[in-house]
Short mmCIF file of C-alpha atoms in Angstrom, two decimals:
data_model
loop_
_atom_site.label_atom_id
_atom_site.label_comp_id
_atom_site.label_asym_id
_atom_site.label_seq_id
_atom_site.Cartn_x
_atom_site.Cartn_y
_atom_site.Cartn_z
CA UNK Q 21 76.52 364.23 -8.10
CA UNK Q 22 74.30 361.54 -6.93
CA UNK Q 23 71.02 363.17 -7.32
CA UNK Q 24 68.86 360.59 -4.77
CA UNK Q 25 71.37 360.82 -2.41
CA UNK Q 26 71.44 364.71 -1.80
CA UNK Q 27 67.74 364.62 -2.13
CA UNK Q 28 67.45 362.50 0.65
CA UNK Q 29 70.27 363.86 2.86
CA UNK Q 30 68.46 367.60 2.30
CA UNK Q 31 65.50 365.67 3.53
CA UNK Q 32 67.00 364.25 6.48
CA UNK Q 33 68.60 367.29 7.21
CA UNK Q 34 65.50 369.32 7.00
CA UNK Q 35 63.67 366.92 9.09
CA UNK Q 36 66.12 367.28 11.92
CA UNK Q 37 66.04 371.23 11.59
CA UNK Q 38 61.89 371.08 11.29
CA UNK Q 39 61.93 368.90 14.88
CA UNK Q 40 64.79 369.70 16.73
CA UNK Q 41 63.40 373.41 16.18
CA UNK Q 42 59.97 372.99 17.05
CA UNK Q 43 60.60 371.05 20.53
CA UNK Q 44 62.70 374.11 21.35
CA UNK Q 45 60.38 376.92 20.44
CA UNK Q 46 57.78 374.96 22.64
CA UNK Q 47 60.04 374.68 25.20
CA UNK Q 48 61.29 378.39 25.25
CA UNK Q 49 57.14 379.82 24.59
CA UNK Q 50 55.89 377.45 28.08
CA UNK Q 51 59.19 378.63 30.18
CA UNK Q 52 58.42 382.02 29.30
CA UNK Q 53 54.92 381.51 29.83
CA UNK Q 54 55.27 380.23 33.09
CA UNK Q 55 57.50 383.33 34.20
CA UNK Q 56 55.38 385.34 33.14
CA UNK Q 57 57.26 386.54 30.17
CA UNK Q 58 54.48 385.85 27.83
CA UNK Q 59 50.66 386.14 28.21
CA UNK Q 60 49.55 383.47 26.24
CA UNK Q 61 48.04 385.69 23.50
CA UNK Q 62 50.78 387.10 21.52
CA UNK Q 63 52.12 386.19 17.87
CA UNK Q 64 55.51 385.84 18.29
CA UNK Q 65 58.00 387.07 14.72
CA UNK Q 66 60.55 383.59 14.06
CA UNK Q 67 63.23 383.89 12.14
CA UNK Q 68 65.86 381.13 10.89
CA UNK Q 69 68.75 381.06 9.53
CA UNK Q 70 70.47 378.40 7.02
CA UNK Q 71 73.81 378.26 5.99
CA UNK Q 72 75.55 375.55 4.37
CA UNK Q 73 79.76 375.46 4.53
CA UNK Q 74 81.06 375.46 0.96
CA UNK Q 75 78.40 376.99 -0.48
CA UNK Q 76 77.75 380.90 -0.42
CA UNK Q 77 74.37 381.33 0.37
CA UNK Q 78 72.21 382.32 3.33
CA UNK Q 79 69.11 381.18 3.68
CA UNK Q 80 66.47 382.99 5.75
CA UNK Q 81 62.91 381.82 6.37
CA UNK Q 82 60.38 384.37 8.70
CA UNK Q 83 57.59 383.93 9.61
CA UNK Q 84 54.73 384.66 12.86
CA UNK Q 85 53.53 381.96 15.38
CA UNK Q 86 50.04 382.49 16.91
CA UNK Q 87 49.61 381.39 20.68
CA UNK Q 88 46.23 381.88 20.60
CA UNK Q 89 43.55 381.99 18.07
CA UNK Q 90 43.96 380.91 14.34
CA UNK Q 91 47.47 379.23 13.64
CA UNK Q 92 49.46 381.46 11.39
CA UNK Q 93 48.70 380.27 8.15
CA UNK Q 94 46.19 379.01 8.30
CA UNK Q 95 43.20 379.22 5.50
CA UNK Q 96 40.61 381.34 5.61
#
């Protein structure tokens, strides 16, 4: 195995994930703002799942995202 070049395809991968999931987590918290769905001052539970074909393994990543307030993780 060519060690660089899984290392960097993880990376792009992970990249696209990390973007392509935030734009629709914005998109999906200000539509359900705007009806009303959401006030605005909720943490919202994420969850995501990873799975890679070939390779037995699920990866799952949780975590809480703040819509008002102090981001989730943030220091104290």
């Amino acid at each position: 195995m060519d060690e660089e070049a899984f290392n960097l395809s993880v990376r792009r991968f992970l990249k696209k994930l990390g973007v392509t999931s935030q734009r629709e987590i914005e998109l999906a918290v200000r539509e359900a703002l705007d009806a009303g769905g959401l006030s605005g001052s909720e943490t919202l539970h994420a969850r995501a799942v990873v799975t890679v074909d070939g390779v037995e393994r699920e990866i799952i990543v949780e975590g809480d995202i703040a819509l008002s307030g102090e981001p989730s993780g943030s220091p104290k």
